[in-house]
């Protein structure tokens, strides 16, 4: 039986994978859940790693905001400036991107240098 | 964040040492607290932030703290939870990959070389040894679960005895009610009190009704997850 090299459950694996991509010469951004309010699916410390070639592993929500975070991550990869993102039902972006569960999350996106 | 800092965090985790990553949310400044290193990585930080970092070593997860009007993210990078599987049987072949997906660093123990082969268990740590000979080296901590599956008292019971003497958060033993009663009797003969023996989940696993090896593996893993969060 094949065993997966990485899962979204073990933060160590996502960090290792991000480092592996970086060591292979790819530019990589790391998104980390820093704060949650109400019912958010992933706790603080959850990671999503995004490479410049579009590959990503891990999660910061149940898939609700990953698309937007990956987009922001590409911007962070290009500029090198970290970003703080907030999503929730009260957010201006609620129409486009938000948490169906009614929770709110704040996410840090930083480039690995 | 510098890759070197992240790499140091991941290496500490692999060495089973918790470390704390501190990130400024207002600037690109980063620190890594590693108490086993001198200096510890927090040079130049105010005492209140240092205290927060040392406090975070004792728990999992991440939180935001404020200091001098600035916000910081404190993240504890903990060693993974571990699962020790004793008995390289068919159920183990299902349980081991499932446990890895669930984030458990998994080690397999079986003294029978024909059972515990890398072909049957690719990519995991295999100890071809009698449990009584390796249990001292395999540290059983409060972040360890142990399950015996071999059905052979000579293999299973020394492992169970070691687990009962440890802080392991879950101890499970495969076997019918009748087998389990006999096992408890023999362990009681070694001096274990009834209250201690109650730590062993047997017959093992939540009662999901399934009998196929993979279904039993799911029942065992579900019981491990339940035990872990019941404790918190």
Short mmCIF file of C-alpha atoms in Angstrom, two decimals:
data_model
loop_
_atom_site.label_atom_id
_atom_site.label_comp_id
_atom_site.label_asym_id
_atom_site.label_seq_id
_atom_site.Cartn_x
_atom_site.Cartn_y
_atom_site.Cartn_z
CA UNK A 1 0.00 0.00 0.00
CA UNK A 2 1.39 3.41 -0.91
CA UNK A 3 1.80 5.81 1.97
CA UNK A 4 1.35 9.50 1.42
CA UNK A 5 4.49 11.61 1.69
CA UNK A 6 2.60 14.44 3.28
CA UNK A 7 -0.74 15.13 4.94
CA UNK A 8 -2.58 18.24 6.05
CA UNK A 9 -2.66 16.98 9.63
CA UNK A 10 0.94 17.21 10.68
CA UNK A 11 2.31 20.77 10.61
CA UNK A 12 5.84 19.41 10.59
CA UNK A 13 5.25 17.77 7.25
CA UNK A 14 4.02 20.98 5.61
CA UNK A 15 7.01 22.92 6.95
CA UNK A 16 9.38 20.18 5.74
CA UNK A 17 7.77 20.21 2.35
CA UNK A 18 8.01 24.01 2.09
CA UNK A 19 11.73 23.73 2.94
CA UNK A 20 12.17 20.96 0.37
CA UNK A 21 10.65 23.13 -2.38
CA UNK A 22 12.79 26.07 -1.28
CA UNK A 23 15.96 23.95 -1.30
CA UNK A 24 15.05 22.81 -4.82
CA UNK A 25 15.25 26.44 -5.94
CA UNK A 26 11.55 27.30 -5.95
CA UNK A 27 10.23 30.45 -4.35
CA UNK A 28 7.78 29.51 -1.59
CA UNK A 29 5.27 31.30 0.63
CA UNK A 30 3.95 29.94 3.89
CA UNK A 31 0.46 30.79 5.15
CA UNK A 32 -0.24 30.29 8.86
CA UNK A 33 -3.55 30.64 10.70
CA UNK A 34 -2.83 33.13 13.48
CA UNK A 35 -6.23 33.70 15.03
CA UNK A 36 -9.75 32.33 14.76
CA UNK A 37 -13.12 33.53 16.04
CA UNK A 38 -16.26 31.39 16.25
CA UNK A 39 -16.39 28.13 14.37
CA UNK A 40 -13.36 28.04 12.12
CA UNK A 41 -12.33 24.67 10.81
CA UNK A 42 -8.54 24.87 11.27
CA UNK A 43 -6.86 25.98 14.51
CA UNK A 44 -4.10 28.62 14.87
CA UNK A 45 -0.77 27.25 13.67
CA UNK A 46 -2.28 25.39 10.69
CA UNK A 47 -0.14 25.81 7.60
CA UNK A 48 -0.56 26.05 3.86
CA UNK A 49 2.60 26.06 1.74
CA UNK A 50 2.44 27.55 -1.75
CA UNK A 51 5.17 27.32 -4.40
CA UNK A 52 5.62 29.75 -7.28
CA UNK A 53 4.77 26.98 -9.76
CA UNK A 54 1.28 26.76 -8.22
CA UNK A 55 1.78 23.63 -6.16
CA UNK A 56 0.34 23.80 -2.64
CA UNK A 57 -0.05 21.52 0.36
CA UNK A 58 -1.84 21.88 3.68
CA UNK A 59 -4.81 24.02 4.60
CA UNK A 60 -5.95 27.07 6.56
CA UNK A 61 -9.69 26.40 6.36
CA UNK A 62 -11.95 23.67 5.07
CA UNK A 63 -11.24 24.82 1.55
CA UNK A 64 -13.37 27.99 1.89
CA UNK A 65 -10.59 30.57 1.54
CA UNK A 66 -7.67 28.57 0.15
CA UNK A 67 -8.15 29.95 -3.36
CA UNK A 68 -7.81 33.55 -2.15
CA UNK A 69 -4.89 32.72 0.14
CA UNK A 70 -3.01 31.03 -2.71
CA UNK A 71 -3.55 34.17 -4.81
CA UNK A 72 -2.18 36.35 -2.00
CA UNK A 73 0.72 33.92 -1.56
CA UNK A 74 1.74 34.42 -5.20
CA UNK A 75 1.80 38.17 -4.55
CA UNK A 76 3.94 37.64 -1.44
CA UNK A 77 6.28 35.42 -3.45
CA UNK A 78 6.64 38.22 -6.02
CA UNK A 79 7.07 41.16 -3.61
CA UNK A 80 8.65 39.53 -0.54
CA UNK A 81 6.41 41.58 1.80
CA UNK A 82 4.40 39.61 4.32
CA UNK A 83 0.60 40.04 4.34
CA UNK A 84 -2.08 39.69 6.99
CA UNK A 85 -5.39 38.41 5.63
CA UNK A 86 -8.76 38.34 7.35
CA UNK A 87 -11.81 36.40 6.27
CA UNK A 88 -15.23 36.13 7.79
CA UNK A 89 -18.87 36.88 7.26
CA UNK A 90 -18.42 40.52 8.25
CA UNK A 91 -15.52 40.98 5.86
CA UNK A 92 -16.00 43.22 2.81
CA UNK A 93 -14.96 40.29 0.71
CA UNK A 94 -17.74 38.13 2.14
CA UNK A 95 -19.46 38.06 -1.21
CA UNK A 96 -16.43 36.66 -2.91
CA UNK A 97 -14.61 34.72 -0.24
CA UNK A 98 -15.69 33.84 3.25
CA UNK A 99 -16.34 31.11 5.73
CA UNK A 100 -19.67 29.40 5.26
CA UNK A 101 -19.50 28.29 8.90
CA UNK A 102 -19.80 31.88 10.12
CA UNK A 103 -16.37 31.94 11.74
CA UNK A 104 -13.56 34.39 11.13
CA UNK A 105 -9.88 33.78 10.58
CA UNK A 106 -6.72 35.83 10.37
CA UNK A 107 -3.82 34.48 8.35
CA UNK A 108 -0.16 35.49 8.01
CA UNK A 109 1.44 34.93 4.60
CA UNK A 110 5.24 35.20 4.45
CA UNK A 111 7.92 34.31 1.95
CA UNK A 112 10.62 31.82 2.84
CA UNK A 113 13.96 33.54 2.27
CA UNK B 1 11.17 34.02 7.25
CA UNK B 2 14.66 32.67 6.77
CA UNK B 3 14.74 29.03 5.65
CA UNK B 4 17.53 28.33 8.18
CA UNK B 5 15.22 29.24 11.07
CA UNK B 6 12.40 27.04 9.79
CA UNK B 7 14.87 24.24 9.15
CA UNK B 8 16.15 24.46 12.74
CA UNK B 9 12.54 24.20 13.97
CA UNK B 10 11.85 21.12 11.84
CA UNK B 11 15.09 19.46 12.95
CA UNK B 12 14.30 20.06 16.63
CA UNK B 13 10.89 18.50 16.06
CA UNK B 14 12.51 15.44 14.47
CA UNK B 15 14.77 15.22 17.56
CA UNK B 16 11.58 15.15 19.67
CA UNK B 17 12.28 18.56 21.24
CA UNK B 18 9.57 21.24 21.29
CA UNK B 19 10.65 24.70 20.10
CA UNK B 20 8.76 27.99 19.79
CA UNK B 21 8.67 30.15 16.69
CA UNK B 22 7.98 33.84 17.37
CA UNK B 23 6.99 36.08 14.46
CA UNK B 24 6.34 39.78 14.51
CA UNK B 25 3.10 40.53 12.69
CA UNK B 26 4.21 44.16 12.17
CA UNK B 27 7.67 43.48 10.77
CA UNK B 28 9.71 40.67 9.25
CA UNK B 29 11.47 39.89 12.55
CA UNK B 30 11.55 36.22 13.60
CA UNK B 31 12.98 34.30 16.56
CA UNK B 32 13.25 30.61 17.41
CA UNK B 33 13.36 29.57 21.05
CA UNK B 34 15.34 26.37 21.51
CA UNK B 35 16.00 25.93 25.24
CA UNK B 36 18.60 23.21 24.55
CA UNK B 37 20.79 25.74 22.73
CA UNK B 38 23.01 28.45 24.23
CA UNK B 39 22.12 31.18 23.48
CA UNK B 40 18.45 30.17 23.38
CA UNK B 41 17.53 32.25 20.32
CA UNK B 42 15.60 35.05 22.07
CA UNK B 43 18.46 37.55 22.38
CA UNK B 44 17.33 41.14 22.62
CA UNK B 45 13.68 40.39 23.41
CA UNK B 46 11.94 42.06 26.35
CA UNK B 47 11.36 39.86 29.39
CA UNK B 48 7.58 39.67 28.96
CA UNK B 49 7.93 38.25 25.44
CA UNK B 50 10.63 35.83 26.59
CA UNK B 51 8.29 34.62 29.35
CA UNK B 52 5.48 34.11 26.81
CA UNK B 53 7.80 32.00 24.66
CA UNK B 54 8.91 29.78 27.53
CA UNK B 55 5.28 29.37 28.60
CA UNK B 56 4.36 28.29 25.04
CA UNK B 57 6.91 25.44 25.18
CA UNK B 58 4.54 23.63 27.55
CA UNK B 59 1.61 23.51 25.15
CA UNK B 60 0.73 22.88 21.53
CA UNK B 61 -0.69 25.24 18.96
CA UNK B 62 -0.35 28.95 18.31
CA UNK B 63 -1.59 32.22 19.76
CA UNK B 64 -1.18 35.96 19.33
CA UNK B 65 0.41 38.08 22.08
CA UNK B 66 0.89 41.84 22.30
CA UNK B 67 3.93 43.66 23.57
CA UNK B 68 4.66 47.40 23.34
CA UNK B 69 1.74 47.88 20.96
CA UNK B 70 3.05 45.26 18.54
CA UNK B 71 1.45 41.93 17.76
CA UNK B 72 3.38 38.67 17.70
CA UNK B 73 2.48 35.12 16.67
CA UNK B 74 3.72 32.45 19.07
CA UNK B 75 3.77 28.99 17.53
CA UNK B 76 4.88 25.85 19.33
CA UNK B 77 6.47 23.31 17.03
CA UNK B 78 5.94 20.08 18.97
CA UNK B 79 7.21 16.59 18.29
CA UNK B 80 4.46 14.56 16.62
CA UNK B 81 2.25 12.19 18.54
CA UNK B 82 3.55 8.65 18.21
CA UNK B 83 1.98 5.25 17.70
CA UNK B 84 3.75 2.03 18.56
CA UNK B 85 2.25 -0.99 16.82
CA UNK B 86 3.28 -4.36 18.21
CA UNK B 87 2.67 -7.24 15.81
CA UNK B 88 3.24 -6.96 12.05
CA UNK B 89 -0.07 -8.58 11.15
CA UNK B 90 -2.67 -7.85 8.46
CA UNK B 91 -4.51 -5.28 10.63
CA UNK B 92 -1.20 -3.48 11.16
CA UNK B 93 -0.78 -3.14 7.39
CA UNK B 94 -3.99 -1.09 7.37
CA UNK B 95 -3.44 0.71 10.68
CA UNK B 96 0.09 1.94 9.98
CA UNK B 97 -0.68 4.02 6.83
CA UNK B 98 -3.93 5.32 8.37
CA UNK B 99 -2.11 6.44 11.51
CA UNK B 100 0.50 8.21 9.39
CA UNK B 101 -2.22 10.09 7.53
CA UNK B 102 -3.63 11.11 10.91
CA UNK B 103 -0.22 12.57 11.81
CA UNK B 104 1.19 9.88 14.09
CA UNK B 105 4.88 9.01 13.82
CA UNK B 106 4.52 5.25 13.69
CA UNK B 107 6.92 2.51 14.77
CA UNK B 108 6.33 -1.19 14.26
CA UNK B 109 7.73 -3.82 16.63
CA UNK B 110 7.78 -7.54 15.82
CA UNK B 111 10.56 -10.04 16.54
CA UNK B 112 9.55 -12.21 13.57
CA UNK B 113 11.57 -11.09 10.53
CA UNK B 114 9.16 -12.75 8.10
CA UNK B 115 6.29 -10.55 9.35
CA UNK B 116 7.92 -7.17 9.84
CA UNK B 117 9.43 -6.59 6.40
CA UNK B 118 9.93 -3.29 4.57
CA UNK B 119 7.97 -4.80 1.68
CA UNK B 120 4.88 -5.22 3.83
CA UNK B 121 5.46 -1.93 5.71
CA UNK B 122 7.14 0.54 3.37
CA UNK B 123 8.62 3.73 4.75
CA UNK B 124 8.15 3.19 8.47
CA UNK B 125 10.49 2.48 11.34
CA UNK B 126 10.56 -1.28 11.95
CA UNK B 127 12.12 -2.81 15.03
CA UNK B 128 12.77 -6.53 14.49
CA UNK B 129 13.09 -7.24 18.20
CA UNK B 130 11.29 -8.57 21.24
CA UNK B 131 9.34 -5.76 22.90
CA UNK B 132 11.06 -6.37 26.26
CA UNK B 133 14.41 -5.66 24.59
CA UNK B 134 13.43 -2.36 22.97
CA UNK B 135 10.81 -0.80 25.26
CA UNK B 136 13.50 0.97 27.26
CA UNK B 137 14.84 2.68 24.13
CA UNK B 138 11.44 3.50 22.66
CA UNK B 139 10.38 6.30 24.95
CA UNK B 140 6.74 5.95 25.90
CA UNK B 141 5.55 9.44 26.78
CA UNK B 142 2.20 11.10 27.34
CA UNK B 143 2.19 11.69 23.56
CA UNK B 144 2.49 7.96 22.77
CA UNK B 145 -0.20 5.40 21.94
CA UNK B 146 0.58 1.68 21.96
CA UNK B 147 -1.47 -1.12 20.48
CA UNK B 148 -0.67 -4.83 20.51
CA UNK B 149 -1.92 -6.92 17.60
CA UNK B 150 0.20 -10.08 17.47
CA UNK B 151 -2.19 -12.31 19.46
CA UNK B 152 0.93 -13.90 20.94
CA UNK B 153 1.24 -13.28 24.70
CA UNK B 154 5.03 -13.67 24.46
CA UNK B 155 5.15 -10.65 22.13
CA UNK B 156 2.16 -8.59 23.30
CA UNK B 157 2.38 -8.79 27.06
CA UNK B 158 5.91 -7.44 27.65
CA UNK B 159 4.86 -4.44 25.53
CA UNK B 160 1.65 -3.97 27.52
CA UNK B 161 3.58 -4.20 30.79
CA UNK B 162 6.00 -1.49 29.62
CA UNK B 163 3.09 0.71 28.49
CA UNK B 164 1.30 0.29 31.84
CA UNK B 165 4.44 1.54 33.59
CA UNK B 166 4.53 4.62 31.30
CA UNK B 167 2.43 7.75 30.71
CA UNK B 168 1.21 6.46 27.32
CA UNK B 169 -2.14 8.13 26.64
CA UNK B 170 -3.62 5.05 24.97
CA UNK B 171 -3.01 1.33 25.42
CA UNK B 172 -4.97 -1.13 23.31
CA UNK B 173 -4.79 -4.90 22.95
CA UNK B 174 -6.37 -6.98 20.19
CA UNK B 175 -8.12 -10.13 21.32
CA UNK B 176 -11.51 -11.57 22.22
CA UNK B 177 -13.14 -10.97 25.59
CA UNK B 178 -11.97 -14.42 26.69
CA UNK B 179 -8.40 -13.77 25.54
CA UNK B 180 -8.44 -10.38 27.18
CA UNK B 181 -9.58 -11.83 30.52
CA UNK B 182 -6.67 -14.29 30.46
CA UNK B 183 -4.27 -11.50 29.56
CA UNK B 184 -5.46 -9.34 32.46
CA UNK B 185 -5.03 -12.26 34.82
CA UNK B 186 -1.43 -12.80 33.73
CA UNK B 187 -0.65 -9.08 33.98
CA UNK B 188 -2.21 -8.99 37.44
CA UNK B 189 0.20 -11.80 38.29
CA UNK B 190 3.02 -9.40 37.48
CA UNK B 191 1.71 -7.07 40.19
CA UNK B 192 -0.47 -4.64 38.22
CA UNK B 193 -3.51 -3.34 40.13
CA UNK B 194 -7.01 -3.66 38.66
CA UNK B 195 -7.26 0.12 38.27
CA UNK B 196 -4.04 0.16 36.27
CA UNK B 197 -5.20 -2.69 34.05
CA UNK B 198 -8.33 -0.70 33.21
CA UNK B 199 -6.09 1.54 31.12
CA UNK B 200 -5.97 -1.22 28.50
CA UNK B 201 -8.69 -0.96 25.86
CA UNK B 202 -9.70 -4.54 25.21
CA UNK B 203 -11.26 -5.85 23.13
CA UNK B 204 -9.59 -3.08 21.19
CA UNK B 205 -11.29 -0.34 19.15
CA UNK B 206 -14.60 1.48 19.09
CA UNK B 207 -17.48 -0.85 18.30
CA UNK B 208 -18.13 0.02 14.65
CA UNK B 209 -19.31 -3.48 13.76
CA UNK B 210 -16.71 -4.10 11.04
CA UNK B 211 -14.57 -7.20 11.02
CA UNK B 212 -12.25 -6.71 8.01
CA UNK B 213 -8.65 -5.79 8.87
CA UNK B 214 -9.01 -2.23 7.57
CA UNK B 215 -12.31 -1.80 9.43
CA UNK B 216 -10.71 -2.91 12.68
CA UNK B 217 -7.83 -0.51 12.00
CA UNK B 218 -10.36 2.33 11.65
CA UNK B 219 -11.99 1.30 14.95
CA UNK B 220 -8.59 1.32 16.69
CA UNK B 221 -7.51 4.66 15.22
CA UNK B 222 -10.89 6.19 16.12
CA UNK B 223 -10.43 5.04 19.71
CA UNK B 224 -6.92 6.53 19.80
CA UNK B 225 -8.20 9.90 18.56
CA UNK B 226 -11.00 9.82 21.11
CA UNK B 227 -8.60 9.00 23.96
CA UNK B 228 -6.28 11.82 22.95
CA UNK B 229 -8.97 14.50 23.02
CA UNK B 230 -10.84 13.10 26.03
CA UNK B 231 -7.69 13.88 28.00
CA UNK B 232 -7.45 17.54 26.98
#
